[in-house]
PDB file of C-alpha atoms in Angstrom:
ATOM      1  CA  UNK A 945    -232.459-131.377 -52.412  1.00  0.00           C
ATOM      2  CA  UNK A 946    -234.246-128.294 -52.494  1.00  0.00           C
ATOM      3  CA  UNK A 947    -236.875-126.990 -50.331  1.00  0.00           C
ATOM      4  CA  UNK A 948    -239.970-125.072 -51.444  1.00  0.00           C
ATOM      5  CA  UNK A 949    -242.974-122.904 -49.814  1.00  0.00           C
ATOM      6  CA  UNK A 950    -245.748-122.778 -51.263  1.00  0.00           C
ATOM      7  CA  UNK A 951    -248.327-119.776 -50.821  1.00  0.00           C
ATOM      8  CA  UNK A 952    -251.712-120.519 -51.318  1.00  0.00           C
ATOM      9  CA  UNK A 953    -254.253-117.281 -50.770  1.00  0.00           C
ATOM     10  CA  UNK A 954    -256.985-118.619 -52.988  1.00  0.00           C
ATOM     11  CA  UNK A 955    -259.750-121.178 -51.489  1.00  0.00           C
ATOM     12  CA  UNK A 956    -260.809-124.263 -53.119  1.00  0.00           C
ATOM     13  CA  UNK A 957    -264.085-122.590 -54.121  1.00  0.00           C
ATOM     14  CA  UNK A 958    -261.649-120.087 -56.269  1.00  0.00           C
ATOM     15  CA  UNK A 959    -261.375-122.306 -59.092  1.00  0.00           C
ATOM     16  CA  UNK A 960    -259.292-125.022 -59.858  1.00  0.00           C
ATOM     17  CA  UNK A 961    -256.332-123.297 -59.596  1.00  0.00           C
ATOM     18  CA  UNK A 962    -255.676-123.916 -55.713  1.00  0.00           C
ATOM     19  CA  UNK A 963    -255.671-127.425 -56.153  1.00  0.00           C
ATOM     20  CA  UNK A 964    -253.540-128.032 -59.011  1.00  0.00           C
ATOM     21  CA  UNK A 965    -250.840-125.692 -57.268  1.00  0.00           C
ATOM     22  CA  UNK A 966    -251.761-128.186 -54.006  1.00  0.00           C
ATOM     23  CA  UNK A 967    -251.095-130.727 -56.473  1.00  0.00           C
ATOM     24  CA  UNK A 968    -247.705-129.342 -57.811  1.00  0.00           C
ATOM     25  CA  UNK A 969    -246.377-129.661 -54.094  1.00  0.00           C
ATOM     26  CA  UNK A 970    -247.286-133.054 -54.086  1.00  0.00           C
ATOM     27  CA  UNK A 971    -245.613-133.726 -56.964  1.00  0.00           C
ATOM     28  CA  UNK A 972    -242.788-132.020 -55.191  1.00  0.00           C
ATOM     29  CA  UNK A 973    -242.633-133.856 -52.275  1.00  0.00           C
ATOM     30  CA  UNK A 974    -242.582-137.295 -54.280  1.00  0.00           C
ATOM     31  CA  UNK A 975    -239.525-136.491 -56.623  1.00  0.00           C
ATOM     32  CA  UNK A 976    -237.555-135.802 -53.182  1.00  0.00           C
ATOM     33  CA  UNK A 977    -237.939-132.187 -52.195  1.00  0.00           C
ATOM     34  CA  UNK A 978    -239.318-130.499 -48.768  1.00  0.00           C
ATOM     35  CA  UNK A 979    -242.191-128.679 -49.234  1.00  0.00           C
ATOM     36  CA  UNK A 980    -244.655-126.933 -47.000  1.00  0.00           C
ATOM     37  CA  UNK A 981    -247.894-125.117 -48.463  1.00  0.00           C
ATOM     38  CA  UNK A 982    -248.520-122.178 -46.549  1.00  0.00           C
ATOM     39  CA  UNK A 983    -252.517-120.981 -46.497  1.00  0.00           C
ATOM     40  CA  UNK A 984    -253.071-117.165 -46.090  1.00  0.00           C
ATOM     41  CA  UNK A 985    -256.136-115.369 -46.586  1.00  0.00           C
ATOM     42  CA  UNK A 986    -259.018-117.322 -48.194  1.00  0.00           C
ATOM     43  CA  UNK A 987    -256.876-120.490 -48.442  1.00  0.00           C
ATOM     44  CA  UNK A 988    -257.079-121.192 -45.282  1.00  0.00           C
ATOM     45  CA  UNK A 989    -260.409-122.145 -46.317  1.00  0.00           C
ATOM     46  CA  UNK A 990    -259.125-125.543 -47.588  1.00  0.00           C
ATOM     47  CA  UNK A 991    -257.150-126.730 -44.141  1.00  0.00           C
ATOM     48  CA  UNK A 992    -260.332-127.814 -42.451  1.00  0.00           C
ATOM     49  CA  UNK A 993    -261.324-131.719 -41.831  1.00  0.00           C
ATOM     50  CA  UNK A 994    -263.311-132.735 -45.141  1.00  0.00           C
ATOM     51  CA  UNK A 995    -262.811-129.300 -47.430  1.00  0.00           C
ATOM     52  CA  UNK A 996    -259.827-130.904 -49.759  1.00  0.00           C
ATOM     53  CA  UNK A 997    -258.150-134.015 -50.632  1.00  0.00           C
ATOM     54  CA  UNK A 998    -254.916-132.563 -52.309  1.00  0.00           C
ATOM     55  CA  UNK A 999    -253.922-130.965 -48.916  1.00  0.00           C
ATOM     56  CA  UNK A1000    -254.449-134.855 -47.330  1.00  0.00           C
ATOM     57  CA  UNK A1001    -252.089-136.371 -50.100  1.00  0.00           C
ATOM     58  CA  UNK A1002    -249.662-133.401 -49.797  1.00  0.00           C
ATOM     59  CA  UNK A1003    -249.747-134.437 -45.975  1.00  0.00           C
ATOM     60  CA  UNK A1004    -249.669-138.063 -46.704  1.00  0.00           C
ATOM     61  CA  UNK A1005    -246.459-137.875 -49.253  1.00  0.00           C
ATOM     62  CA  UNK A1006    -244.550-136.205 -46.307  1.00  0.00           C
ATOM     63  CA  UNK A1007    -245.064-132.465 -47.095  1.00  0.00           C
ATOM     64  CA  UNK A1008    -246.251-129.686 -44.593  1.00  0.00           C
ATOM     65  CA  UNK A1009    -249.401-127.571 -44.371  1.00  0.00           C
ATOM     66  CA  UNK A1010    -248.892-124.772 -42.601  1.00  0.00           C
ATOM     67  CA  UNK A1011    -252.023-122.123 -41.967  1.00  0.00           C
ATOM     68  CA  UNK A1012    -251.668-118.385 -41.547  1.00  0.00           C
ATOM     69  CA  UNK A1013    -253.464-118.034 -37.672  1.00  0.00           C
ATOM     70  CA  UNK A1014    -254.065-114.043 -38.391  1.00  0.00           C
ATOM     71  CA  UNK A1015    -256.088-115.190 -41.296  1.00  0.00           C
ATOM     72  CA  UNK A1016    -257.588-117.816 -39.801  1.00  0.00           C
ATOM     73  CA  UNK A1017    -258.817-115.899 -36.905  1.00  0.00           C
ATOM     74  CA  UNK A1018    -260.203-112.961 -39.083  1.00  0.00           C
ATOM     75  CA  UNK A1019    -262.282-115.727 -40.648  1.00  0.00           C
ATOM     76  CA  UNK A1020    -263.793-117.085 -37.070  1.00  0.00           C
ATOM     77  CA  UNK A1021    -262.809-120.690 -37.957  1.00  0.00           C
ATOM     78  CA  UNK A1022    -262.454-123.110 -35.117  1.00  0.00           C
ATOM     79  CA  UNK A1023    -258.453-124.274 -35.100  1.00  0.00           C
ATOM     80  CA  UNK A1024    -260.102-127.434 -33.743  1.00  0.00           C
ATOM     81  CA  UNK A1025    -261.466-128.574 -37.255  1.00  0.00           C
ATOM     82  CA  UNK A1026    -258.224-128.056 -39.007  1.00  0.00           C
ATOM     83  CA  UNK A1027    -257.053-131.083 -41.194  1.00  0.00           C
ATOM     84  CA  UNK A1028    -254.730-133.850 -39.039  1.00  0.00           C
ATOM     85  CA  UNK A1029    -251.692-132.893 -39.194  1.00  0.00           C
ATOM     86  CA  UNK A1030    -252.025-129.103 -40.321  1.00  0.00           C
ATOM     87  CA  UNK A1031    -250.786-126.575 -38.037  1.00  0.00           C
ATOM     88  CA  UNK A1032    -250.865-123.120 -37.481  1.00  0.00           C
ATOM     89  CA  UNK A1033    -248.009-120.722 -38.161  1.00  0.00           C
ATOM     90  CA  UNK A1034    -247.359-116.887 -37.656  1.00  0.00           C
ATOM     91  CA  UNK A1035    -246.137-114.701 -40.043  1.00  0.00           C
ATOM     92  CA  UNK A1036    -242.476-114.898 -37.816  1.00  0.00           C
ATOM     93  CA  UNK A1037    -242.192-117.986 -38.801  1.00  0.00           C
ATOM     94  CA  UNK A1038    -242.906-117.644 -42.752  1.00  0.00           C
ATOM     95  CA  UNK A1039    -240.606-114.891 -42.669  1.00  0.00           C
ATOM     96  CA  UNK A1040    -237.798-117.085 -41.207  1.00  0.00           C
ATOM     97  CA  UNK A1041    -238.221-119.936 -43.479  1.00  0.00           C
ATOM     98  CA  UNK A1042    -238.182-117.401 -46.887  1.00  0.00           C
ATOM     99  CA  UNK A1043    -234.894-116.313 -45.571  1.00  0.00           C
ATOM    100  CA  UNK A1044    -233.145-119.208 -44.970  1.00  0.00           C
ATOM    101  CA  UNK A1045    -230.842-120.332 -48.090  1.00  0.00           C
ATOM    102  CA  UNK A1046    -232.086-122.548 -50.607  1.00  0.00           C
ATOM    103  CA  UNK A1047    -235.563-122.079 -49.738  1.00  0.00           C
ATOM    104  CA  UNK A1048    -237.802-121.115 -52.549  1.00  0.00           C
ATOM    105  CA  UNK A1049    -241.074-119.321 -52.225  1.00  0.00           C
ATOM    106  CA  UNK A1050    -243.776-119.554 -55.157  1.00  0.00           C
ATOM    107  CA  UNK A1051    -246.791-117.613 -53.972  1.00  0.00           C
ATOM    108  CA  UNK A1052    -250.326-118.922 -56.134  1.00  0.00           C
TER     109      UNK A1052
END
């Protein structure tokens, strides 16, 4: 089984883009894979209660949504509205999992 991380900069007001990639981790997840979407910059837009469904059926499927907290705090957003079962990572952490062997990063 292989594991991916998916790196999501763009914000669901981007385009559709961000959710089709969302999407593609979903689609992941269901044929048997790990998979954890990582939000960075203006992604993290879309890990807050009520801004998008794809992260909810990414969680929902068994996947991971993890959100950059540097990026979050440079936006001043409130790490008590982020999505149920979203949590915040540090870049330590992102790092780690990139290295570790037969992880693969895809960065959208």
């Amino acid at each position: 089984m292989d594991e991916y991380l998916l790196i999501e900069s763009q914000g669901p007001w981007g385009g559709p883009g961000a959710d089709r990639f969302v999407a593609d981790a979903t689609r992941l997840r269901r044929a048997g894979h790990r998979v954890a979407v990582f939000l960075i910059e203006n992604g993290t837009s879309a890990a807050f209660t009520g801004a998008d469904e794809a992260l909810r059926e990414l969680l929902e499927a068994g996947g991971q949504v993890w959100v950059d907290a540097f990026s979050m705090t440079h936006r001043a957003f409130a790490p008590d509205r982020l999505l149920p079962g979203a949590r915040l990572v540090d870049m330590d952490e992102v790092a780690g999992k990139l290295l570790e062997p037969g992880v693969r990063g895809v960065w959208h």
